[in-house]
Coordinates of C-alpha atoms in Angstrom, one line a residue:
Chain A
M355 CA -16.7 -44.3 -3.6
E356 CA -13.8 -43.8 -5.9
A357 CA -15.5 -40.7 -7.4
A358 CA -15.8 -39.2 -4.0
A359 CA -12.2 -39.9 -3.1
R360 CA -10.7 -38.3 -6.2
P361 CA -11.8 -34.7 -5.7
R362 CA -10.6 -34.9 -2.1
L363 CA -7.1 -35.9 -3.3
S364 CA -7.1 -33.1 -5.9
R365 CA -8.2 -30.7 -3.2
L366 CA -5.3 -31.7 -1.0
V367 CA -2.9 -31.2 -3.9
V368 CA -4.2 -27.7 -4.7
L369 CA -4.1 -26.8 -1.0
G370 CA -0.5 -28.1 -0.8
F371 CA 0.5 -25.9 -3.7
G372 CA -1.3 -23.0 -2.2
W373 CA 0.8 -23.2 1.0
L374 CA 4.0 -23.6 -1.1
G375 CA 3.0 -20.4 -2.8
L376 CA 2.5 -18.7 0.6
I377 CA 6.0 -19.9 1.7
F378 CA 7.5 -18.4 -1.5
L379 CA 5.6 -15.1 -0.7
L380 CA 6.6 -14.9 3.0
A381 CA 9.9 -16.8 3.6
P382 CA 12.2 -14.3 1.9
L383 CA 10.9 -11.6 4.3
A384 CA 11.8 -13.7 7.3
V385 CA 15.4 -13.7 6.2
V386 CA 15.9 -10.0 7.0
F387 CA 15.5 -10.8 10.8
P388 CA 18.7 -12.9 11.2
V389 CA 20.6 -10.7 8.8
S390 CA 19.7 -7.6 10.8
L391 CA 21.4 -9.1 13.9
T392 CA 24.8 -9.7 12.2
P393 CA 27.8 -8.3 14.2
E394 CA 29.6 -7.6 10.8
R395 CA 29.6 -4.4 8.9
Y396 CA 28.6 -6.1 5.7
L397 CA 25.6 -8.2 4.7
S398 CA 25.8 -11.6 6.3
M399 CA 24.1 -14.2 8.5
P400 CA 25.2 -13.8 12.2
T401 CA 27.7 -16.7 12.8
N402 CA 29.7 -15.3 15.7
G403 CA 27.0 -14.0 18.1
I404 CA 24.4 -11.3 17.5
S405 CA 24.5 -7.6 17.7
F406 CA 21.9 -4.8 17.8
Q407 CA 24.4 -2.2 16.4
H408 CA 22.5 -1.8 13.1
Y409 CA 19.3 -1.0 15.0
A410 CA 21.1 1.5 17.0
K411 CA 22.3 3.1 13.8
L412 CA 18.8 3.9 12.7
V413 CA 18.5 6.2 15.7
T414 CA 22.1 7.5 16.1
D415 CA 23.2 7.8 12.4
L416 CA 21.8 11.2 11.2
R417 CA 21.5 9.9 7.6
W418 CA 19.0 7.3 8.8
S419 CA 17.2 9.1 11.6
Q420 CA 16.7 12.3 9.6
S421 CA 15.3 10.5 6.6
I422 CA 12.9 8.6 8.8
L423 CA 11.6 11.9 10.2
T424 CA 11.4 13.4 6.7
S425 CA 9.4 10.4 5.5
L426 CA 7.1 10.6 8.5
A427 CA 6.4 14.3 7.8
I428 CA 5.8 13.8 4.1
A429 CA 3.5 10.7 4.7
T430 CA 1.5 12.5 7.4
L431 CA 0.9 15.6 5.3
T432 CA 0.1 13.5 2.2
T433 CA -2.3 11.4 4.2
V434 CA -4.2 14.4 5.6
L435 CA -4.4 16.1 2.2
A436 CA -5.3 13.1 0.1
T437 CA -7.9 11.8 2.6
L438 CA -9.6 15.2 2.8
L439 CA -9.6 15.8 -1.0
G440 CA -10.4 12.2 -1.9
T441 CA -13.2 11.8 0.6
L442 CA -14.9 15.1 -0.4
C443 CA -14.6 14.2 -4.1
A444 CA -16.0 10.7 -3.5
I445 CA -19.0 12.1 -1.6
G446 CA -19.5 14.8 -4.3
L447 CA -19.4 12.2 -7.1
W448 CA -21.8 10.0 -5.2
R449 CA -24.3 12.8 -4.8
L450 CA -24.1 14.0 -8.4
N451 CA -24.5 10.5 -9.8
S452 CA -24.8 11.6 -13.4
R453 CA -23.1 10.4 -16.6
L454 CA -20.5 13.0 -16.2
T455 CA -19.3 11.4 -13.0
R456 CA -18.2 8.2 -14.8
Y457 CA -15.7 10.2 -16.9
L458 CA -14.6 12.2 -13.9
R459 CA -14.0 9.0 -12.0
V460 CA -11.9 7.4 -14.7
M461 CA -9.9 10.6 -15.0
I462 CA -9.2 10.7 -11.3
L463 CA -8.2 7.0 -11.2
A464 CA -5.5 7.7 -13.9
P465 CA -2.6 7.8 -11.5
L466 CA -3.2 4.1 -10.6
I467 CA -2.8 3.0 -14.2
V468 CA -0.1 5.3 -15.6
P469 CA 3.4 3.7 -15.0
P470 CA 5.2 5.4 -12.1
I471 CA 8.2 6.2 -14.2
V472 CA 6.0 8.1 -16.7
H473 CA 4.4 10.3 -14.0
A474 CA 7.7 10.8 -12.2
L475 CA 9.0 12.2 -15.5
A476 CA 5.9 14.4 -15.9
F477 CA 6.1 15.7 -12.3
Y478 CA 9.9 16.4 -12.8
R479 CA 9.4 18.5 -16.0
T480 CA 6.6 20.5 -14.5
W481 CA 8.1 20.9 -11.0
I482 CA 11.2 22.4 -12.6
D483 CA 9.1 25.3 -13.9
L484 CA 7.1 25.7 -10.7
N485 CA 10.4 25.8 -8.7
W486 CA 9.2 22.9 -6.5
L487 CA 12.2 20.6 -7.0
D488 CA 13.9 19.4 -3.8
T489 CA 11.2 20.9 -1.6
L490 CA 9.0 19.2 1.0
M491 CA 6.0 20.7 -0.7
G492 CA 6.9 19.4 -4.1
V493 CA 7.0 15.9 -2.8
V494 CA 3.8 16.2 -0.8
V495 CA 1.9 17.6 -3.8
A496 CA 3.1 14.7 -6.0
H497 CA 2.3 12.1 -3.4
T498 CA -1.2 13.6 -2.7
V499 CA -2.0 13.4 -6.4
I500 CA -0.9 9.7 -6.5
C501 CA -2.9 8.9 -3.3
I502 CA -6.2 10.7 -4.1
P503 CA -7.4 7.7 -6.3
L504 CA -6.7 5.2 -3.5
V505 CA -9.0 7.2 -1.1
L506 CA -11.6 7.7 -3.9
I507 CA -11.8 3.9 -4.4
T508 CA -12.1 2.9 -0.7
V509 CA -14.6 5.7 0.1
S510 CA -16.7 5.0 -3.0
T511 CA -16.8 1.3 -2.0
S512 CA -18.1 2.3 1.5
L513 CA -20.6 4.8 -0.1
S514 CA -22.0 2.1 -2.4
G515 CA -23.1 0.2 0.7
F516 CA -24.6 3.3 2.4
D517 CA -28.4 3.7 2.4
R518 CA -29.3 7.0 0.8
R519 CA -32.6 7.1 2.7
L520 CA -30.7 7.8 5.9
E521 CA -29.4 11.0 4.4
Q522 CA -32.9 11.9 3.1
A523 CA -34.4 11.3 6.5
A524 CA -31.9 13.5 8.2
R525 CA -32.5 16.3 5.7
S526 CA -36.3 16.0 6.0
L527 CA -35.9 16.4 9.8
G528 CA -34.3 19.8 9.1
A529 CA -30.5 19.1 9.2
S530 CA -28.4 21.4 7.1
P531 CA -26.2 19.8 4.3
V532 CA -23.1 20.3 6.3
T533 CA -24.7 18.7 9.4
V534 CA -25.9 15.7 7.3
L535 CA -22.3 15.3 6.0
R536 CA -20.7 15.6 9.4
R537 CA -23.2 13.6 11.5
I538 CA -24.6 11.1 9.1
V539 CA -22.5 10.5 6.0
V540 CA -18.9 10.6 7.4
P541 CA -19.5 8.3 10.5
N542 CA -21.1 5.7 8.2
I543 CA -18.3 5.6 5.7
A544 CA -15.5 5.9 8.4
P545 CA -14.1 2.4 7.6
G546 CA -13.6 3.4 4.0
I547 CA -12.0 6.8 4.9
L548 CA -9.7 5.0 7.4
S549 CA -8.5 2.4 4.9
G550 CA -8.0 5.2 2.3
A551 CA -5.9 7.0 4.8
A552 CA -3.9 3.9 5.7
F553 CA -3.2 3.2 1.9
S554 CA -2.2 6.8 1.4
F555 CA 0.2 6.7 4.4
V556 CA 1.9 3.5 3.3
T557 CA 2.1 4.6 -0.4
S558 CA 3.7 7.9 0.5
W559 CA 6.0 6.3 3.0
D560 CA 7.3 3.8 0.4
E561 CA 7.2 5.9 -2.7
V562 CA 10.6 6.0 -4.4
V563 CA 10.3 6.6 -8.2
A564 CA 8.9 10.1 -8.0
V565 CA 11.2 11.1 -5.1
L566 CA 14.2 9.9 -7.1
F567 CA 13.3 12.5 -9.8
L568 CA 12.0 15.3 -7.5
T569 CA 14.6 15.5 -4.8
S570 CA 18.4 15.8 -4.6
R571 CA 20.1 17.0 -1.4
K572 CA 17.7 18.9 0.8
V573 CA 14.9 16.5 1.0
V574 CA 16.1 12.9 1.7
T575 CA 13.4 10.3 2.4
L576 CA 13.9 6.9 3.9
P577 CA 13.3 5.1 0.6
I578 CA 16.0 7.2 -1.0
V579 CA 18.5 6.1 1.8
I580 CA 17.5 2.5 1.3
W581 CA 17.7 2.8 -2.5
N582 CA 21.2 4.4 -2.3
S583 CA 22.3 1.7 0.1
L584 CA 21.0 -1.1 -2.2
T585 CA 22.5 0.3 -5.4
E586 CA 25.9 1.2 -4.0
R587 CA 27.1 -0.9 -1.0
V588 CA 24.6 -2.8 0.9
D589 CA 24.5 -1.7 4.6
P590 CA 23.1 -4.2 7.1
A591 CA 21.1 -1.2 8.5
V592 CA 18.8 -1.9 5.6
A593 CA 18.0 -5.3 7.2
A594 CA 17.3 -3.6 10.5
V595 CA 15.0 -1.0 9.0
S596 CA 13.3 -3.8 7.1
A597 CA 12.8 -5.9 10.2
V598 CA 11.3 -2.9 12.0
M599 CA 8.9 -2.2 9.1
I600 CA 7.8 -5.8 8.8
L601 CA 7.1 -6.0 12.5
A602 CA 5.2 -2.7 12.4
T603 CA 3.1 -4.0 9.5
L604 CA 2.4 -7.3 11.4
V605 CA 1.3 -5.3 14.4
A606 CA -0.9 -3.0 12.3
V607 CA -2.5 -5.9 10.6
A608 CA -3.1 -7.7 13.9
I609 CA -4.7 -4.6 15.4
R610 CA -6.9 -4.3 12.4
L611 CA -8.0 -7.9 12.6
T612 CA -8.8 -7.8 16.3
L613 CA -10.7 -4.5 15.9
R614 CA -12.8 -6.0 13.2
K615 CA -13.8 -9.0 15.3
V616 CA -14.9 -6.8 18.2
Chain B
M1099 CA -37.7 22.5 -5.3
T1100 CA -35.4 23.2 -8.3
G1101 CA -33.7 25.8 -6.1
S1102 CA -32.8 23.2 -3.4
L1103 CA -31.7 20.8 -6.1
D1104 CA -29.4 23.4 -7.6
H1105 CA -28.0 24.0 -4.2
R1106 CA -27.3 20.3 -3.7
T1107 CA -25.7 20.1 -7.1
R1108 CA -23.6 23.2 -6.5
L1109 CA -22.4 21.8 -3.1
A1110 CA -21.5 18.5 -4.8
L1111 CA -19.5 20.4 -7.5
V1112 CA -17.7 22.4 -4.8
M1113 CA -16.7 19.1 -3.1
I1114 CA -15.4 17.6 -6.3
A1115 CA -13.6 20.6 -7.6
P1116 CA -10.4 20.6 -5.4
A1117 CA -9.4 17.0 -6.3
V1118 CA -10.4 17.3 -9.9
L1119 CA -8.5 20.6 -10.4
M1120 CA -5.5 19.1 -8.7
I1121 CA -5.5 16.0 -10.9
V1122 CA -6.1 18.0 -14.1
L1123 CA -3.6 20.8 -13.5
L1124 CA -0.8 18.9 -11.7
Y1125 CA -1.2 15.5 -13.2
L1126 CA -2.9 15.3 -16.6
L1127 CA -1.4 18.5 -18.0
P1128 CA 2.1 17.5 -17.0
L1129 CA 1.5 14.1 -18.7
L1130 CA 0.2 15.8 -21.8
R1131 CA 3.3 17.9 -21.8
I1132 CA 5.5 14.8 -21.8
L1133 CA 3.6 13.6 -24.8
G1134 CA 4.1 17.0 -26.5
L1135 CA 7.8 17.1 -25.6
S1136 CA 8.3 13.8 -27.4
F1137 CA 7.4 15.6 -30.6
T1138 CA 9.0 19.0 -30.1
E1139 CA 12.2 18.2 -28.2
E1140 CA 15.4 18.3 -30.2
P1141 CA 16.3 16.7 -32.6
G1142 CA 12.5 16.5 -33.5
A1143 CA 9.7 14.0 -33.6
L1144 CA 10.9 12.0 -36.5
A1145 CA 14.4 11.5 -35.1
N1146 CA 13.0 10.7 -31.6
Y1147 CA 10.6 8.1 -32.7
S1148 CA 12.7 6.6 -35.5
Q1149 CA 15.1 5.5 -32.8
L1150 CA 12.6 2.8 -32.0
F1151 CA 13.6 1.1 -35.2
T1152 CA 17.2 2.2 -35.7
S1153 CA 18.8 2.1 -32.3
D1154 CA 20.3 -1.2 -31.4
V1155 CA 20.6 -0.4 -27.7
L1156 CA 16.9 0.7 -27.5
G1157 CA 15.9 -2.4 -29.5
R1158 CA 17.6 -4.6 -26.9
V1159 CA 16.0 -2.7 -24.0
I1160 CA 12.5 -3.1 -25.5
W1161 CA 13.1 -6.8 -26.3
T1162 CA 14.4 -7.4 -22.7
T1163 CA 11.4 -5.6 -21.3
L1164 CA 8.9 -7.6 -23.3
R1165 CA 10.6 -10.9 -22.6
I1166 CA 10.7 -10.3 -18.9
C1167 CA 7.1 -9.1 -18.9
V1168 CA 5.7 -12.1 -20.7
I1169 CA 7.7 -14.6 -18.6
T1170 CA 6.7 -12.8 -15.3
T1171 CA 3.1 -12.6 -16.3
A1172 CA 2.9 -16.2 -17.4
I1173 CA 4.4 -17.5 -14.2
T1174 CA 2.4 -15.1 -12.0
L1175 CA -0.9 -16.2 -13.6
V1176 CA -0.2 -19.9 -13.2
V1177 CA 0.9 -19.6 -9.6
S1178 CA -2.0 -17.1 -8.8
Y1179 CA -4.5 -19.5 -10.3
V1180 CA -3.4 -22.3 -8.1
M1181 CA -3.2 -20.1 -5.0
A1182 CA -6.6 -18.5 -5.6
A1183 CA -8.1 -22.0 -6.0
A1184 CA -6.4 -23.1 -2.8
L1185 CA -8.0 -20.1 -1.0
T1186 CA -11.4 -21.0 -2.5
L1187 CA -11.1 -24.7 -1.4
A1188 CA -9.7 -24.1 2.1
A1189 CA -12.0 -24.3 5.1
P1190 CA -13.3 -20.9 6.3
R1191 CA -10.8 -20.5 9.2
M1192 CA -7.8 -21.5 7.2
R1193 CA -9.0 -19.4 4.3
A1194 CA -9.0 -16.3 6.5
I1195 CA -5.4 -17.0 7.6
M1196 CA -4.3 -17.6 4.0
F1197 CA -6.0 -14.4 2.8
V1198 CA -4.2 -12.3 5.4
L1199 CA -0.9 -13.9 4.5
V1200 CA -1.5 -13.1 0.8
L1201 CA -2.4 -9.5 1.6
L1202 CA 0.6 -9.0 4.0
P1203 CA 3.3 -8.4 1.3
L1204 CA 1.0 -5.7 -0.3
W1205 CA 1.6 -3.5 2.7
L1206 CA 5.3 -3.9 2.6
S1207 CA 7.7 -1.6 0.9
V1208 CA 8.8 -2.8 -2.6
L1209 CA 12.4 -1.8 -1.6
I1210 CA 12.3 -4.1 1.4
R1211 CA 11.0 -7.0 -0.7
A1212 CA 13.7 -6.5 -3.3
F1213 CA 16.3 -6.3 -0.5
A1214 CA 15.0 -9.5 1.0
W1215 CA 15.5 -11.3 -2.3
V1216 CA 19.0 -9.9 -2.6
S1217 CA 19.8 -11.5 0.8
V1218 CA 18.3 -14.8 -0.3
L1219 CA 19.7 -15.0 -3.8
R1220 CA 23.2 -13.5 -3.5
G1221 CA 26.3 -15.7 -4.3
N1222 CA 26.9 -16.2 -0.6
G1223 CA 23.2 -15.7 0.3
V1224 CA 20.9 -17.9 2.3
L1225 CA 19.8 -20.1 -0.6
N1226 CA 23.2 -20.7 -2.2
N1227 CA 24.8 -21.4 1.2
A1228 CA 22.0 -23.8 2.1
L1229 CA 22.3 -25.7 -1.2
V1230 CA 26.1 -25.8 -1.0
S1231 CA 26.2 -27.1 2.6
L1232 CA 23.6 -29.7 1.7
G1233 CA 25.9 -30.8 -1.1
L1234 CA 23.2 -30.3 -3.7
I1235 CA 25.4 -28.0 -5.8
G1236 CA 29.2 -27.6 -6.0
A1237 CA 29.4 -23.9 -6.7
P1238 CA 26.9 -21.1 -5.9
L1239 CA 24.3 -20.5 -8.6
S1240 CA 24.1 -17.1 -10.2
L1241 CA 20.6 -16.0 -9.2
V1242 CA 20.8 -12.3 -8.9
R1243 CA 22.1 -9.4 -11.0
N1244 CA 20.6 -11.2 -14.0
E1245 CA 17.2 -11.9 -15.5
T1246 CA 16.5 -14.9 -13.2
G1247 CA 16.7 -12.6 -10.2
V1248 CA 14.6 -9.9 -11.8
I1249 CA 11.9 -12.4 -12.7
I1250 CA 11.9 -14.0 -9.2
G1251 CA 11.5 -10.6 -7.6
M1252 CA 8.9 -9.4 -10.1
V1253 CA 6.7 -12.6 -9.7
H1254 CA 7.0 -12.1 -5.9
Y1255 CA 5.8 -8.5 -6.2
M1256 CA 2.9 -9.3 -8.7
L1257 CA 1.5 -12.4 -7.0
P1258 CA -1.0 -10.6 -4.7
F1259 CA -2.3 -8.6 -7.6
G1260 CA -2.7 -11.8 -9.6
I1261 CA -4.4 -13.7 -6.8
L1262 CA -7.0 -11.1 -5.7
P1263 CA -9.1 -10.8 -8.9
L1264 CA -8.9 -14.5 -9.5
Y1265 CA -10.0 -15.3 -6.0
A1266 CA -12.9 -12.7 -6.3
G1267 CA -14.0 -14.5 -9.4
M1268 CA -13.8 -18.0 -8.0
R1269 CA -15.6 -17.1 -4.9
T1270 CA -18.7 -16.2 -6.8
I1271 CA -18.9 -19.6 -8.6
D1272 CA -21.9 -21.5 -7.2
P1273 CA -20.7 -24.9 -6.0
R1274 CA -24.0 -26.4 -7.0
V1275 CA -23.1 -25.8 -10.7
L1276 CA -20.0 -27.9 -10.2
N1277 CA -22.0 -30.6 -8.4
A1278 CA -24.6 -30.6 -11.2
A1279 CA -21.9 -31.2 -13.8
R1280 CA -20.5 -34.0 -11.6
S1281 CA -23.9 -35.6 -11.1
L1282 CA -24.4 -35.5 -14.9
G1283 CA -21.4 -37.8 -15.2
A1284 CA -18.6 -35.4 -15.9
N1285 CA -15.2 -36.4 -14.3
G1286 CA -13.1 -33.9 -12.3
L1287 CA -11.0 -32.9 -15.3
T1288 CA -14.1 -32.3 -17.5
V1289 CA -15.7 -30.2 -14.7
F1290 CA -12.6 -28.1 -14.5
R1291 CA -12.2 -27.7 -18.2
R1292 CA -15.8 -27.2 -19.3
V1293 CA -17.4 -25.5 -16.2
F1294 CA -14.9 -24.1 -13.6
F1295 CA -12.3 -22.7 -15.9
P1296 CA -14.6 -20.8 -18.3
L1297 CA -16.2 -19.1 -15.3
T1298 CA -12.8 -17.9 -14.1
V1299 CA -11.8 -16.3 -17.4
P1300 CA -12.9 -12.7 -16.6
G1301 CA -10.9 -12.9 -13.4
L1302 CA -8.0 -14.2 -15.3
F1303 CA -8.1 -11.3 -17.7
S1304 CA -8.2 -8.9 -14.7
S1305 CA -5.1 -10.5 -13.2
F1306 CA -3.4 -10.4 -16.6
I1307 CA -4.1 -6.6 -17.0
L1308 CA -2.7 -5.8 -13.5
T1309 CA 0.4 -8.0 -13.8
F1310 CA 1.3 -7.2 -17.4
V1311 CA 0.7 -3.4 -17.1
F1312 CA 2.6 -3.2 -13.8
S1313 CA 5.4 -5.3 -15.2
L1314 CA 5.8 -3.1 -18.3
G1315 CA 6.7 0.0 -16.4
F1316 CA 8.3 -1.6 -13.4
Y1317 CA 11.4 0.2 -12.2
V1318 CA 12.4 -0.5 -8.6
T1319 CA 12.7 -4.3 -8.5
P1320 CA 14.3 -4.8 -11.9
A1321 CA 16.8 -2.0 -11.1
I1322 CA 17.8 -3.5 -7.7
L1323 CA 17.7 -7.2 -8.6
G1324 CA 19.1 -6.6 -12.1
G1325 CA 22.0 -4.8 -10.5
G1326 CA 22.5 -2.6 -13.6
R1327 CA 23.0 -5.6 -15.9
V1328 CA 19.3 -6.0 -16.9
M1329 CA 18.0 -2.8 -18.4
M1330 CA 14.3 -2.4 -18.8
V1331 CA 12.4 0.5 -20.3
A1332 CA 11.7 2.3 -17.0
E1333 CA 15.3 2.3 -16.0
Y1334 CA 16.4 3.3 -19.4
I1335 CA 14.1 6.4 -19.2
S1336 CA 15.6 7.3 -15.9
V1337 CA 19.2 7.0 -17.3
Q1338 CA 18.2 9.2 -20.3
V1339 CA 17.0 12.0 -17.9
H1340 CA 19.6 11.7 -15.1
E1341 CA 22.8 10.8 -17.0
T1342 CA 22.7 11.5 -20.7
L1343 CA 20.1 14.3 -20.5
E1344 CA 18.3 13.0 -23.6
W1345 CA 14.9 14.5 -23.0
G1346 CA 13.8 13.6 -26.6
T1347 CA 14.5 9.9 -26.1
A1348 CA 13.1 9.9 -22.5
T1349 CA 9.8 11.6 -23.4
M1350 CA 9.4 9.5 -26.5
L1351 CA 9.8 6.2 -24.6
A1352 CA 7.5 7.4 -21.8
S1353 CA 4.9 8.2 -24.4
V1354 CA 5.3 4.8 -26.1
L1355 CA 5.0 3.1 -22.7
L1356 CA 1.9 5.1 -21.8
L1357 CA 0.2 4.3 -25.1
T1358 CA 1.2 0.6 -24.8
V1359 CA -0.4 0.5 -21.4
F1360 CA -3.6 2.0 -22.7
A1361 CA -3.6 -0.2 -25.7
V1362 CA -3.3 -3.3 -23.5
I1363 CA -6.2 -2.2 -21.3
F1364 CA -8.3 -1.3 -24.2
A1365 CA -7.7 -4.6 -26.0
V1366 CA -8.1 -6.9 -23.0
G1367 CA -10.2 -4.7 -20.7
R1368 CA -13.6 -5.6 -22.2
F1369 CA -13.1 -9.2 -21.2
A1370 CA -12.0 -8.4 -17.6
D1371 CA -14.0 -8.3 -14.4
W1372 CA -13.6 -4.6 -13.4
D1373 CA -15.5 -4.9 -10.2
S1374 CA -12.9 -7.3 -8.9
L1375 CA -10.2 -4.7 -9.8
V1376 CA -11.7 -1.6 -8.3
G1377 CA -14.3 -2.7 -5.8
K1378 CA -14.2 -5.4 -3.1
G1379 CA -10.5 -5.0 -2.8
D1380 CA -10.8 -4.5 0.9
E1381 CA -12.5 -7.6 2.2

């Protein structure tokens, strides 16, 4: 009896600590909601009523609204490019399936391991010579390189669960390689492609280290505005933009979960 | 037959080429250039690298970086281990909820997470105000713009990366093995020490690699929560390039950082569970 009771107690203790950990992980994020409603011009908890002025600022203040549009444009272009190149590459590597592909794969995954500060420096030095500094294209190219490995991983995971015989069957029935790709392979690995695209979008949208090196005045992304606000004088608009982004993430996760259940 | 095979191979190569060329030309070559610059940039390789041993400022920066990395990694691994175990022990429904909650912060901007901690930890932030009004402390604690704040923020950022490989490892442990040990007379502590823990070691090494390697080169969170008072290697590199324009020092430090990262992965990587790092990330 006692032996049976003891593991149950230790299980409760472990579960309790697990929830404490989750509170540590999530509670600080909840704080941005009240702070975003403060009527003051500085960072504070709302004590004398609430105000939505900091949310309005995101739309009316050009510094915020322009940077949001710039970040959206960069993240969209990056997602399209990285998803296209990464997916093609993953399928190509899967088809080749030789020893060479192992080395290629490690090489392409490099941007995940190299510290961001090191590749930001590398981009900066090379982008000076290519005349890409402070251009939209310069940022998109850097972000695409960083995001390709994310797509490669998610698509490769999907491909590892895909039955090669389906492809062979389609080919033996006379489908051309492009048709096989379009009608058989891509629809079957769509979940992997979509999560790769989602990772790319979020990564590019949030990326700040490379952008700090590659841009100055012409291209200003949202993370740069947040960064400047945090390192100089904290503007409560940061709380408003944080609240919006946390809510958007919650909605995206909820949609994803319900879609998966259907 | 060989003709069609060649065609297939050629098609595969054409599919691989754009991504590979892009990575080689616009990523690996620029990185190699940084390594090269650390030797050729004025005042020369010897002067650049000897700073590692002669410069007091640099010595302090490196020491701060290592200290924060070790403390962050240690705390992250302990907390991750308990949280991964809790995920494994939870009933299926509750486990699904906990899993989503662990993954949630991963999708959130690192800047927003740092900002959230600034709001909580500031002198008149949420935590200090609560503690003062409860009468638990007389004066606000200094929790941010110092190493304490940096470590709290870093542990918070690293936790999901610590939890995922450990959880992947624990999930594959067959509960019958634990039951067998118990039925042979081992008590709870012995089962943990002799059976459960050894089986989780590969996952522990994976968590260690992720946390330690990310911590070494971390820039955003230390810069914001350190408030300029806690200088780690990444921020120092940025200062060298943007303010003092010392390319020799910057490229030398970037090279040392890169080599350290590869050395850690090479030394610890063979014990790690790579599948849990690369695959199965998207449950």
